[in-house]
Short mmCIF file of C-alpha atoms (C1' of nucleotides) in Angstrom, two decimals:
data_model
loop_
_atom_site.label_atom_id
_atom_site.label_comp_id
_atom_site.label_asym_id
_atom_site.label_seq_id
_atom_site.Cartn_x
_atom_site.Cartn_y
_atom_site.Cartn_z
CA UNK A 55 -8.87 31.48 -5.37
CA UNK A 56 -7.03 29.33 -8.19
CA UNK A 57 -6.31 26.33 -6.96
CA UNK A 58 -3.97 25.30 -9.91
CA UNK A 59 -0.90 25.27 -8.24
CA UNK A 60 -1.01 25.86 -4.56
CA UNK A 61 2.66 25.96 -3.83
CA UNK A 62 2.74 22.42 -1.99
CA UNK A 63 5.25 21.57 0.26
CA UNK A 64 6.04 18.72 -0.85
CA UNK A 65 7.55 16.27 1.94
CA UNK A 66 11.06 14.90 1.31
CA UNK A 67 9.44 11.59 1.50
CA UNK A 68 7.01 11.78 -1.34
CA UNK A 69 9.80 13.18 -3.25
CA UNK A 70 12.03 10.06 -2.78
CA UNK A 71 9.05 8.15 -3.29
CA UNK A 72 8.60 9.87 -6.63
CA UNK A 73 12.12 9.39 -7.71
CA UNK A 74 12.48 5.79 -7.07
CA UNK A 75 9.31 5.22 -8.61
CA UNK A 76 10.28 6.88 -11.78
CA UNK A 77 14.43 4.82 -11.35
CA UNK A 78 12.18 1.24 -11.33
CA UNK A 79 9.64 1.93 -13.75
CA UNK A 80 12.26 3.40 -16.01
CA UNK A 81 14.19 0.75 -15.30
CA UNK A 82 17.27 2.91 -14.21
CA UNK A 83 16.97 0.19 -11.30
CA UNK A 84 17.16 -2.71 -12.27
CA UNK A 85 14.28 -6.28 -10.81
CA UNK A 86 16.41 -7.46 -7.83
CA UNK A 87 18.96 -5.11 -7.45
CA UNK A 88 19.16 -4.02 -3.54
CA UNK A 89 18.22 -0.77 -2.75
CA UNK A 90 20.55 0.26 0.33
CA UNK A 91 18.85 2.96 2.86
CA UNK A 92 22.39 5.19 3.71
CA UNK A 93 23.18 5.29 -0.06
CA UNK A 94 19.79 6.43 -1.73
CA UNK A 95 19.80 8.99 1.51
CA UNK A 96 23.04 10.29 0.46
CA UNK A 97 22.28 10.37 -3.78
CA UNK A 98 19.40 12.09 -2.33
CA UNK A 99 20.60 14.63 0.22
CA UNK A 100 18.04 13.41 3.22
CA UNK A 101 18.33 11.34 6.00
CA UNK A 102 17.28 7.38 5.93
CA UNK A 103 14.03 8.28 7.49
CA UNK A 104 12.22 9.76 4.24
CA UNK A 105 13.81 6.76 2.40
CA UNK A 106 12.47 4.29 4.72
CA UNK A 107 9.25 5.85 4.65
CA UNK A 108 9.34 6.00 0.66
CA UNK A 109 10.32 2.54 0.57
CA UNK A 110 7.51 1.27 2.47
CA UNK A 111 5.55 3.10 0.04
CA UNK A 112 6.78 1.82 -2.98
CA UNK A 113 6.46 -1.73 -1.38
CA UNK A 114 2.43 -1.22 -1.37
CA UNK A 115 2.64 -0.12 -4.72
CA UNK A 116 4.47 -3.48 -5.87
CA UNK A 117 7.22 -2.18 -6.90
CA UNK A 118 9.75 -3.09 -3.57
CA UNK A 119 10.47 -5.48 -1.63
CA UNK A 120 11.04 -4.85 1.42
CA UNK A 121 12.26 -7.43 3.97
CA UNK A 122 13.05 -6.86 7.93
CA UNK A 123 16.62 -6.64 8.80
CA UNK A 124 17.19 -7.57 5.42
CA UNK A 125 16.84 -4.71 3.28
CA UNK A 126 14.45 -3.77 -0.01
CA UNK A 127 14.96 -4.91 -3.42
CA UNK A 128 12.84 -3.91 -6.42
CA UNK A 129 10.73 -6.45 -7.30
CA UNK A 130 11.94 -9.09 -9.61
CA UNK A 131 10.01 -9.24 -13.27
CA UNK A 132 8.30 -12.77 -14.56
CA UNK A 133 5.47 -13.40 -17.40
CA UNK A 134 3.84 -15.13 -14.88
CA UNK A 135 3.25 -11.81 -13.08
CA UNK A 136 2.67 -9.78 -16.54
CA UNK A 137 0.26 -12.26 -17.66
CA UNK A 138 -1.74 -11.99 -14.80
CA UNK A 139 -1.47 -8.29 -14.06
CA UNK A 140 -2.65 -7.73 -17.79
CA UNK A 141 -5.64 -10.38 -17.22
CA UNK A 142 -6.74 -8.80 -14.57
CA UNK A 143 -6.73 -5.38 -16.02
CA UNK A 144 -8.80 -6.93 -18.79
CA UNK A 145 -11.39 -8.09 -16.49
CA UNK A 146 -11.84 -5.12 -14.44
CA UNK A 147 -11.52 -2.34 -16.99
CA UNK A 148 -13.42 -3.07 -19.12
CA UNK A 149 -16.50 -3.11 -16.29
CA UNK A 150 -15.91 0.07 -15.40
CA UNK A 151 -16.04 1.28 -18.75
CA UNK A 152 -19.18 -0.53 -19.04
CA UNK A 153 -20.36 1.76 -16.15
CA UNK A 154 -18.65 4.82 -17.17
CA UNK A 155 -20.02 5.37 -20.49
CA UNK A 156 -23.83 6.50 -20.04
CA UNK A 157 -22.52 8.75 -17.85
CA UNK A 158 -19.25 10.37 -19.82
CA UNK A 159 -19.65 14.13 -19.91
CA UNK A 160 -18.60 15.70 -22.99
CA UNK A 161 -15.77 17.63 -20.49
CA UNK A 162 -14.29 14.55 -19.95
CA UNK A 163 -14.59 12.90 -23.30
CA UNK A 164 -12.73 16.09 -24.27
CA UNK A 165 -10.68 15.69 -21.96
CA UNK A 166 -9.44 12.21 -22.92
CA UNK A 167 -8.96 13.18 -26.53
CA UNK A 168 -6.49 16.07 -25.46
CA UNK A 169 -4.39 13.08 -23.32
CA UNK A 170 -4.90 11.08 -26.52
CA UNK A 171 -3.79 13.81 -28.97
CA UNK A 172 -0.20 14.19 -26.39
CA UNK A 173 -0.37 10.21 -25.97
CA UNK A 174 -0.21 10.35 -30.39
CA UNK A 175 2.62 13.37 -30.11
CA UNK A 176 4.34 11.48 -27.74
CA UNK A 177 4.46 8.00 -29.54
CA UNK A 178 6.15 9.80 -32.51
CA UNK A 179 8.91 11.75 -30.35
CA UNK A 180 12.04 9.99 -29.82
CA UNK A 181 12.75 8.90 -26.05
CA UNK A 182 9.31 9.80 -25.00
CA UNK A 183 9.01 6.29 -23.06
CA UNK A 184 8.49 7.65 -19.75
CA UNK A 185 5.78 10.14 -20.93
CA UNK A 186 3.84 7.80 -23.01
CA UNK A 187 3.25 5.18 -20.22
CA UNK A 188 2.21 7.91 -18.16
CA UNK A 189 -0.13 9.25 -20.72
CA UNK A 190 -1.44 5.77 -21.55
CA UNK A 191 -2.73 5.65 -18.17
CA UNK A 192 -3.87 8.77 -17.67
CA UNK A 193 -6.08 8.13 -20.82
CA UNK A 194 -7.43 4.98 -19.79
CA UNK A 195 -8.27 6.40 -16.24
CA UNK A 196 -10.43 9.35 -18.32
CA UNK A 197 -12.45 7.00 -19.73
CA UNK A 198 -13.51 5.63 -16.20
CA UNK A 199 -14.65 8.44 -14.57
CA UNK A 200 -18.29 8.29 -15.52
CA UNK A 201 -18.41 5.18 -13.61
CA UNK A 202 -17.88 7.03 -10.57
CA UNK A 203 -15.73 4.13 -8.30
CA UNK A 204 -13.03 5.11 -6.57
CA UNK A 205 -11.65 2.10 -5.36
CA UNK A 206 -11.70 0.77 -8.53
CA UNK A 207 -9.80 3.33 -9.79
CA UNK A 208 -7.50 2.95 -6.97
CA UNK A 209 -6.70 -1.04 -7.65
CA UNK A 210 -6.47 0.07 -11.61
CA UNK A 211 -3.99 2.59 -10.57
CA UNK A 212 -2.06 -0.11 -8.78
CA UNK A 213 -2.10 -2.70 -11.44
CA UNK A 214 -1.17 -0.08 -14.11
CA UNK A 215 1.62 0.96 -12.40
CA UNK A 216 2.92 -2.13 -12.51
CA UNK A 217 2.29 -2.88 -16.30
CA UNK A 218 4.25 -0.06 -16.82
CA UNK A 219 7.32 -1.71 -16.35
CA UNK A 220 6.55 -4.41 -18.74
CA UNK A 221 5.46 -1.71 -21.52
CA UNK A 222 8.63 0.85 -20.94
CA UNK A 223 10.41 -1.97 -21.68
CA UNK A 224 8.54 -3.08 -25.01
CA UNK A 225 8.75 0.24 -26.02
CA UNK A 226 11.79 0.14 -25.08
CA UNK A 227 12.99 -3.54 -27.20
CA UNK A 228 10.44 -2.71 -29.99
CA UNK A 229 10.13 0.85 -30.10
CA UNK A 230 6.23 0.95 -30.19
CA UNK A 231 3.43 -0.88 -29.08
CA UNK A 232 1.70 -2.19 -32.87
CA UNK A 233 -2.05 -1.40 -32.48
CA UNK A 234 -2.39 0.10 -29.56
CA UNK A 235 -2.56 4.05 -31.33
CA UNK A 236 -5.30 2.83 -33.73
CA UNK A 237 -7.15 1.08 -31.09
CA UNK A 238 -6.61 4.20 -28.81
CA UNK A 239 -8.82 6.16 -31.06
CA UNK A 240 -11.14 3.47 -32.00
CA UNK A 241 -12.18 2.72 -28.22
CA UNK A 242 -12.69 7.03 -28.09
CA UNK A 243 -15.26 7.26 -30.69
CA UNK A 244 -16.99 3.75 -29.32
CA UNK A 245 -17.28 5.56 -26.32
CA UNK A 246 -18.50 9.08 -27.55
CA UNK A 247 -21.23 7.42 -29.60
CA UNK A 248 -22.46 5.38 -26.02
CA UNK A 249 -21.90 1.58 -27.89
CA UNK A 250 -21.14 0.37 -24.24
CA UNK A 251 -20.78 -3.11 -25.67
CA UNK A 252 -18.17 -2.90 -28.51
CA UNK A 253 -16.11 -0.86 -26.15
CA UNK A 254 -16.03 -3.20 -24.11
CA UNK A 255 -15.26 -5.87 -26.10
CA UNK A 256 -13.04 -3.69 -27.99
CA UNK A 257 -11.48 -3.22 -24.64
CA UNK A 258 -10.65 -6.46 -23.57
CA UNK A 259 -8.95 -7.25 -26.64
CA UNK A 260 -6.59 -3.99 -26.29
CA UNK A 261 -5.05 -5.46 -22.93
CA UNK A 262 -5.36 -9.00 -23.40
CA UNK A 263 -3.42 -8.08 -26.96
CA UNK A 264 -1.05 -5.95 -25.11
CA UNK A 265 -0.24 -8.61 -22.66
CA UNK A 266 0.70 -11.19 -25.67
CA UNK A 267 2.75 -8.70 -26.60
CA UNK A 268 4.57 -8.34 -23.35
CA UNK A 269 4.57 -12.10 -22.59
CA UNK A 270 6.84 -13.06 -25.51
CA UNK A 271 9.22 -9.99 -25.21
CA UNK A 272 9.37 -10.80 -21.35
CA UNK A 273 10.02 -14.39 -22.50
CA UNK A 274 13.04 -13.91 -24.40
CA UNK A 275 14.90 -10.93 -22.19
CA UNK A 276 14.31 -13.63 -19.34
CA UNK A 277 16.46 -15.83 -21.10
CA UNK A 278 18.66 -13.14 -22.19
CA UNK A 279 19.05 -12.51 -18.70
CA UNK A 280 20.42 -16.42 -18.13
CA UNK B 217 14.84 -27.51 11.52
CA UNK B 218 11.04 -27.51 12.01
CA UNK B 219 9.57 -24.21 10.58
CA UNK B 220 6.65 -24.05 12.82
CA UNK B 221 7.30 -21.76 15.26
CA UNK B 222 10.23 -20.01 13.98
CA UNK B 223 10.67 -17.22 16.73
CA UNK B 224 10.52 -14.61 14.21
CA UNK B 225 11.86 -11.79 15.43
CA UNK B 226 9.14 -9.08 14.63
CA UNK B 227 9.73 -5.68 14.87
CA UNK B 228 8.20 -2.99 16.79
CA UNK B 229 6.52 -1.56 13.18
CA UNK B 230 4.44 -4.66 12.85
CA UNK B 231 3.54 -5.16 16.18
CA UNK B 232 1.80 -1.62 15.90
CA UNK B 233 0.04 -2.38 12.32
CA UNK B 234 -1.43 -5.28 14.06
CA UNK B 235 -2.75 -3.67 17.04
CA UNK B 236 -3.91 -0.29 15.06
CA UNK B 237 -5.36 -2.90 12.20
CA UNK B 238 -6.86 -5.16 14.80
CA UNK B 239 -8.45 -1.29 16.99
CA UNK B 240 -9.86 -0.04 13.64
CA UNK B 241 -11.98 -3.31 12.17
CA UNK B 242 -13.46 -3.79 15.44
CA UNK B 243 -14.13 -0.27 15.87
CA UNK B 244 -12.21 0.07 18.82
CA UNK B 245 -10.92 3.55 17.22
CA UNK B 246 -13.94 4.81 15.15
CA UNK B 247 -13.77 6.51 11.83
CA UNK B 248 -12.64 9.90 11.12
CA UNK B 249 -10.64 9.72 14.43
CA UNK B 250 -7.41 10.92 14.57
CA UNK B 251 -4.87 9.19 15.83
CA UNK B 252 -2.27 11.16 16.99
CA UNK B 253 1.98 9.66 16.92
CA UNK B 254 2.68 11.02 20.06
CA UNK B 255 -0.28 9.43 21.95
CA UNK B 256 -0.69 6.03 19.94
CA UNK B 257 3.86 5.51 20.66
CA UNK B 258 3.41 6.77 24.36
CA UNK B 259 0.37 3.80 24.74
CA UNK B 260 2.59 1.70 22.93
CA UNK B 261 5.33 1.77 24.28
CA UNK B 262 7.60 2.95 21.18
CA UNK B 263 9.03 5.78 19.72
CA UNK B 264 7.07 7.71 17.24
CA UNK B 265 8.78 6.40 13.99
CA UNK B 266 7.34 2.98 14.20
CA UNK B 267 4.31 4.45 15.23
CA UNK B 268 4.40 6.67 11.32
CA UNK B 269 6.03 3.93 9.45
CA UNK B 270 2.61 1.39 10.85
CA UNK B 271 0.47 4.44 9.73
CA UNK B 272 1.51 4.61 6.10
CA UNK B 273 1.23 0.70 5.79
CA UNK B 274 -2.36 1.30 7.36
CA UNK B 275 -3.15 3.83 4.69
CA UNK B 276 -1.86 1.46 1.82
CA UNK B 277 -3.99 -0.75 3.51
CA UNK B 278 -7.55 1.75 3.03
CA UNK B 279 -7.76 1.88 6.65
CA UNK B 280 -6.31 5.13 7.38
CA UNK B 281 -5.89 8.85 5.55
CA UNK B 282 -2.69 10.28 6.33
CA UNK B 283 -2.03 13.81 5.32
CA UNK B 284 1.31 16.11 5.28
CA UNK B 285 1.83 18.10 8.17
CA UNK B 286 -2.25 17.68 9.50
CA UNK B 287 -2.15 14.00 10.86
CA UNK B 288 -3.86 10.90 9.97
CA UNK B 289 -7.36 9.20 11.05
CA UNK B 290 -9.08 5.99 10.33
CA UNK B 291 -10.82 6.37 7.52
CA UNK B 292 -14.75 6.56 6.94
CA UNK B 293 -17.10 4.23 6.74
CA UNK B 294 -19.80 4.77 3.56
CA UNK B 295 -22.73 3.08 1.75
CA UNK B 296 -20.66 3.75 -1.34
CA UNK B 297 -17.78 2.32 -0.39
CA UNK B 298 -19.55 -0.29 0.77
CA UNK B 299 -20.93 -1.29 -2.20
CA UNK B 300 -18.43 -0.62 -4.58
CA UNK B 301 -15.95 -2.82 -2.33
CA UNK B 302 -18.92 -6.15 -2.44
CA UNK B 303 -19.48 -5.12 -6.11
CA UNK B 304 -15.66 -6.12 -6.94
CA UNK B 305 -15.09 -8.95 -5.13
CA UNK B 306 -17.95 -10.44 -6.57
CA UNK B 307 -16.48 -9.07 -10.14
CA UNK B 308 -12.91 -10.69 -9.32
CA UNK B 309 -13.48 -13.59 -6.96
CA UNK B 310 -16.07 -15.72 -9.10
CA UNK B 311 -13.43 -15.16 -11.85
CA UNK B 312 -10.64 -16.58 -9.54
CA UNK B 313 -12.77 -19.43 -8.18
CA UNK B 314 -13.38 -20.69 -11.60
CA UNK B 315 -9.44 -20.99 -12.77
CA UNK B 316 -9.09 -22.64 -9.31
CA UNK B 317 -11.61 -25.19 -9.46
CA UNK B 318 -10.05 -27.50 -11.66
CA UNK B 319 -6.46 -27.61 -9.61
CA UNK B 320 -7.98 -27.72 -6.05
CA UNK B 321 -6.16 -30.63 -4.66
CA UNK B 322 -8.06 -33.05 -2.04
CA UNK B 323 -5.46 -31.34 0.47
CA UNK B 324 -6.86 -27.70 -0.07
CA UNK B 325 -10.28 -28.95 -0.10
CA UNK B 326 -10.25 -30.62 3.04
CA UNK B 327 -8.21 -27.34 5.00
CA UNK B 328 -11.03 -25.23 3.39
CA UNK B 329 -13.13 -27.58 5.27
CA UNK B 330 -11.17 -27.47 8.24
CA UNK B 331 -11.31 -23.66 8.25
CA UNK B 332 -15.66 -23.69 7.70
CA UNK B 333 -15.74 -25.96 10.93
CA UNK B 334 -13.92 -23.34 13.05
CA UNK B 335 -15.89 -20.54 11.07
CA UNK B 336 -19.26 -22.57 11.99
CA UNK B 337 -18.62 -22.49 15.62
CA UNK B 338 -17.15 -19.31 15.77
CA UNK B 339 -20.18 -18.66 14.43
CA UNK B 340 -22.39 -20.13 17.65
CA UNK B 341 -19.95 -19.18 20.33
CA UNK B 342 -20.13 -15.29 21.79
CA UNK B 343 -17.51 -12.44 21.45
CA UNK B 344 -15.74 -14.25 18.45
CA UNK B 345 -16.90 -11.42 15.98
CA UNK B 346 -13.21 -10.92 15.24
CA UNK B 347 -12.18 -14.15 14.55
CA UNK B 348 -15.75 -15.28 12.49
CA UNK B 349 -14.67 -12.05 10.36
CA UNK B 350 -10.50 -13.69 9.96
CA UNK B 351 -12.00 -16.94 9.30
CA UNK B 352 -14.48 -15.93 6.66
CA UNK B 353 -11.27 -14.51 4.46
CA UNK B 354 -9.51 -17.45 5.01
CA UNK B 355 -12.29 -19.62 3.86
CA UNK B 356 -13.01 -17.92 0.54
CA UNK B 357 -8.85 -17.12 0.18
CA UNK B 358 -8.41 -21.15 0.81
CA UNK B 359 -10.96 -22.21 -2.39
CA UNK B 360 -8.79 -19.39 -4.81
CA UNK B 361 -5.79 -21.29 -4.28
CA UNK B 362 -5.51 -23.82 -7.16
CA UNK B 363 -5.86 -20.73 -9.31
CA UNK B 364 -2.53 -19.41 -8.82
CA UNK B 365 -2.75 -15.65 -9.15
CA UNK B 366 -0.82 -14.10 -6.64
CA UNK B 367 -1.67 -10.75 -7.49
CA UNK B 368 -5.18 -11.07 -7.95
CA UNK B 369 -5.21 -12.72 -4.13
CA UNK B 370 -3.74 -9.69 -2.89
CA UNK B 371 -5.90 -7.69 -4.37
CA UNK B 372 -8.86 -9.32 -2.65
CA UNK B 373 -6.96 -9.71 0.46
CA UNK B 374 -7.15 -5.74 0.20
CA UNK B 375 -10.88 -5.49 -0.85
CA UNK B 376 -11.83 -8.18 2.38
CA UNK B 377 -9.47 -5.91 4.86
CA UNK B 378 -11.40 -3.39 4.15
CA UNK B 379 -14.71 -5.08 3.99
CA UNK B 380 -14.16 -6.52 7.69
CA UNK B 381 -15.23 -3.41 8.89
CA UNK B 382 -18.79 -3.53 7.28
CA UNK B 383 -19.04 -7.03 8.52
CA UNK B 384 -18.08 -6.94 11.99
CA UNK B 385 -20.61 -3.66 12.12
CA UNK B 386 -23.52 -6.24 10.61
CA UNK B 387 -22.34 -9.08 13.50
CA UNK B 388 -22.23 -7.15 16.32
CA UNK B 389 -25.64 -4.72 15.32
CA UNK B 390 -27.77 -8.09 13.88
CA UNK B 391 -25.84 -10.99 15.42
CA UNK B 392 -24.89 -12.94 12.80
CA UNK B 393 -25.32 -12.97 8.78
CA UNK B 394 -28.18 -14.47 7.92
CA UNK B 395 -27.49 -17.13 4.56
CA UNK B 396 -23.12 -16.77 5.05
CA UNK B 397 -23.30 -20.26 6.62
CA UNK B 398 -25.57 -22.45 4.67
CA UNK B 399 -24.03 -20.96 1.67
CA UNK B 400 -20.39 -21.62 2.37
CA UNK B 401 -21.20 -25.24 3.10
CA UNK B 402 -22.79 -25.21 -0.35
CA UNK B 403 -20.43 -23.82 -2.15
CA UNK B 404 -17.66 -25.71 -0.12
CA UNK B 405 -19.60 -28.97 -1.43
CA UNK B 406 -19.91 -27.28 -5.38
CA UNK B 407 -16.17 -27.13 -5.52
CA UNK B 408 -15.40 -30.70 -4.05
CA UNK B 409 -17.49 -32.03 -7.03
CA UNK B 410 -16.30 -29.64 -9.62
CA UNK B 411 -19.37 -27.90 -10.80
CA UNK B 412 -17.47 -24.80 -11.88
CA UNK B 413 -20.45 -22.73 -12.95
CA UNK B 414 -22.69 -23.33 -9.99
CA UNK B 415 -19.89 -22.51 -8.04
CA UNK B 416 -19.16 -19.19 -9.79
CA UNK B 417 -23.08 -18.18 -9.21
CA UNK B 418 -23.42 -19.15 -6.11
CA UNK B 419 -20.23 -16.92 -5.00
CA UNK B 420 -21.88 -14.14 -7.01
CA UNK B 421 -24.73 -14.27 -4.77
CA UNK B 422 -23.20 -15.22 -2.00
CA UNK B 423 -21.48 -11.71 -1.93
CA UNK B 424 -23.96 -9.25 -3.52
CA UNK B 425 -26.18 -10.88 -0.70
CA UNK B 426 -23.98 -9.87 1.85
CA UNK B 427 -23.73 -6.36 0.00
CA UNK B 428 -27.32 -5.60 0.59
CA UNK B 429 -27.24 -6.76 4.42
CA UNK B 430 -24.45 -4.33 5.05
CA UNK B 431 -26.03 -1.44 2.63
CA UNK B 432 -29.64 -1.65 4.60
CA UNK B 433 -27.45 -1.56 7.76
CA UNK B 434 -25.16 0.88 7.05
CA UNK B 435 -27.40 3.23 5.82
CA UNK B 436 -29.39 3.48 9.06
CA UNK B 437 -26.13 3.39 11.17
CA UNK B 438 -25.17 6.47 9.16
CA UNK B 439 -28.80 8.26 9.88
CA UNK B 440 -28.02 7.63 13.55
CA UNK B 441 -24.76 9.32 13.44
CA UNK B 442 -26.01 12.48 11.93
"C1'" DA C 110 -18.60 44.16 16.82
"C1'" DT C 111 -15.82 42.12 13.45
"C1'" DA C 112 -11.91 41.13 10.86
"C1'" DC C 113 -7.15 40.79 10.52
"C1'" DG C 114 -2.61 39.64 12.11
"C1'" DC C 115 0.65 38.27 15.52
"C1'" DC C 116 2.24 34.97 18.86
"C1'" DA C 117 2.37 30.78 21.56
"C1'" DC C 118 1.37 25.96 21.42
"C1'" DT C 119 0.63 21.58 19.27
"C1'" DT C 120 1.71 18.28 15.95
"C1'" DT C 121 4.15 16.58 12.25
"C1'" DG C 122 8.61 15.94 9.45
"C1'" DT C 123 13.48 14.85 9.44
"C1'" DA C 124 18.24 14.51 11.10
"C1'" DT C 125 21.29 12.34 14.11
"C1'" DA C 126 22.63 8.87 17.37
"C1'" DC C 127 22.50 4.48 19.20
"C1'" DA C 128 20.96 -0.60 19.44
"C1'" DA C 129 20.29 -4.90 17.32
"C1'" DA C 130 20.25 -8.08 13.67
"C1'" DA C 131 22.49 -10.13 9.64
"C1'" DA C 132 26.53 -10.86 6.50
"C1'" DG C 133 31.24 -11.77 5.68
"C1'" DG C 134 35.80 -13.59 6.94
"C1'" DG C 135 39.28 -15.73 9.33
"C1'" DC C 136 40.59 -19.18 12.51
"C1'" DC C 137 40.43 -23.61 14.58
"C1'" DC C 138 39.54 -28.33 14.41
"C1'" DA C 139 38.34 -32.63 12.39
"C1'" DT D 203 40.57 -29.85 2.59
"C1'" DG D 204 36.29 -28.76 4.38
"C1'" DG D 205 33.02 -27.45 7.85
"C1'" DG D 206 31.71 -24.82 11.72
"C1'" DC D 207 32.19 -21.15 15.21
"C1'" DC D 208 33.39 -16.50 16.75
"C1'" DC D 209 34.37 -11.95 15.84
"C1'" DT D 210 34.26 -7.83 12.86
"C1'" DT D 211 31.73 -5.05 9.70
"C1'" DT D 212 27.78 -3.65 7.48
"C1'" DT D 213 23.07 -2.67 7.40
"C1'" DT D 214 18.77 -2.21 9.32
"C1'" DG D 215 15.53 -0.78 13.30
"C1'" DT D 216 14.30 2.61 16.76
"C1'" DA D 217 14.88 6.33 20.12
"C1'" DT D 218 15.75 11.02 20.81
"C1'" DA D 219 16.36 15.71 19.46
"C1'" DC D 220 15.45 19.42 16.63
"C1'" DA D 221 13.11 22.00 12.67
"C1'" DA D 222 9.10 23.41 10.38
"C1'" DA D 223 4.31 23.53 9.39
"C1'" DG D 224 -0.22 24.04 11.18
"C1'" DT D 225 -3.80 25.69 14.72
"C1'" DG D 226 -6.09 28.55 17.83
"C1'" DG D 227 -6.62 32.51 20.67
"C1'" DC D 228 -5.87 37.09 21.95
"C1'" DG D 229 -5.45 41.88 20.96
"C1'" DT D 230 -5.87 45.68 18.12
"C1'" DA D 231 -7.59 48.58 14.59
"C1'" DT D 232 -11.32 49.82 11.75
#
DNA sequence: ATACGCCACTTTGTATACAAAAAGGGCCCA
DNA sequence: TGGGCCCTTTTTGTATACAAAGTGGCGTAT
């Protein structure tokens, strides 16, 4: 009765879905660039249907556009939309932690110092972009699990999924993110030892400082861009 | 080259999210029914692709579970969900009436105002559960609007789609919501004269109030189910 | 009697085919 | 030369047809 890895059949749509996703995020599609239904379908050996159906998808996850008769885009990049998806982040997140805390399990604490150990690994291994983001997440999400709300979790899932794009690509310019490995472990031990308020404070500061960063990298490949 | 009217063309996908959207917040299809393609596109009128592509966007949406190869239903009603839904919005919409506050033009006020007068006798008037329940979004969605966050507005566009549900149950079981009235009139009146922080508090109440009359209610709708 | 497996039926997933809307280009006319 | 209209081409939207997964019931063997 394992249920580690029941053999899904995976639908040809959530594969597309999973493939585009990782082509935007990675930036291997580029903010605006048109995303035609016959030629992803051919790339991808299905018919248009499973693409349609994964681009609909991807548009409720903010990462497509998707306009009637017109055709989907990915979704253009701005500091205006970093800033705000990064303030937002910092003023939900850091209530669920609040929440989460008194009721972390030492399972799960382990548990998000094993993602943090891979999330350290990772940040020293060349070209490890695409893992690291994911691992960021993941680690984040650990830490919110005591507080036991799923929709939540959901919009944080959302939002982070869409920061991700701006932090591939500072990794990506800048080759790191400065504090953010240091902090990492900081905000762990806060939360072992229950101090629900530094946490949180310490928190808040970890995105809103991650979404300086962003802004002024964003500002100057915008006008790169021009 | 007025824009009023401009006999948009919608297609056959929309026209089903609408209906489905508009048959699940008023109950008309319960929760944890299923709703089969083949039945919903032969009522409809349509083949069963739009029929799939209006059930993902309903899923993005909250409002329905769609699984692989087993079907999809509308999903189910909870006190938990309940709560944790009224427990964000009054985390993220104080927040976003705040930054708007200040930039609320006379023009926005007075459309808010606009907007309360149809909510008020929507609110007298019989049968008009559905549109008190539109109304009441576009009322609170009106006073965010000088603060210019996009994403944050869909997000609680998201959290209030979902929330509709609770509410129309609490109109049509009790009639009406007891404070809702008097306090959007107040708070409609604390943003016309700027009082940011009266504003914010009110709001906060305003909601969590509104939590507990749909918790009390839900709970006993629930114990009637079983 | 019960448990297991086979088979028919239902429902979903996807390919293909066709219809309709939008985009591009050439022609006419001012 | 420049603007506008019609026609062609491309691309999207939807219906239909087929493939594959899931579901339930019957029969058989233990």
């Amino acid at each position: 009765m394992s249920q580690a890895s029941p053999i899904v059949h995976k639908t040809r749509t959530q594969l597309v879905v999973e493939v585009l996703r990782e082509k935007i995020l990675s930036g291997d599609i580029k903010a605006g660039e048109p995303l035609r239904q016959s030629a992803l379908a051919q790339e991808l050996n299905v018919s248009r249907i499973p693409v349609r159906e994964a681009l609909l998808q991807l548009e409720a996850e903010g990462l497509v556009k998707f306009e009637a008769h017109k055709g989907a885009t990915a979704t253009e990049l701005s500091v205006e939309q970093a800033s705000e998806l990064f303030e937002l982040r910092a003023l939900i997140e850091p209530d669920l932690l609040r929440k989460s805390i008194p009721n972390l399990t030492e399972k799960q604490l382990n548990h998000a110092e094993e993602v943090l150990v891979q999330l350290e690994s990772a940040f020293r291994s060349e070209n490890a972009i695409n893992t690291w983001s994911e691992l960021n997440t993941q680690f984040h999400a650990c830490l919110y699990l005591g507080a036991n709300r799923p929709q939540a979790m959901d919009v944080i899932k959302g939002l982070n999924t869409n920061s991700d794009r701006y932090i591939r690509l500072q990794l990506l310019l800048t080759g790191g993110i400065p504090r953010a490995e240091t902090e990492h472990r900081e905000l762990l031990e806060l939360c072992r030892s229950g101090q629900v308020d530094a946490a949180a404070t310490l928190l808040v500061n970890h995105i809103l400082h991650a979404k300086d960063g962003v802004k002024k990298l964003v500002e100057q490949h915008v006008n790169n861009e021009k």
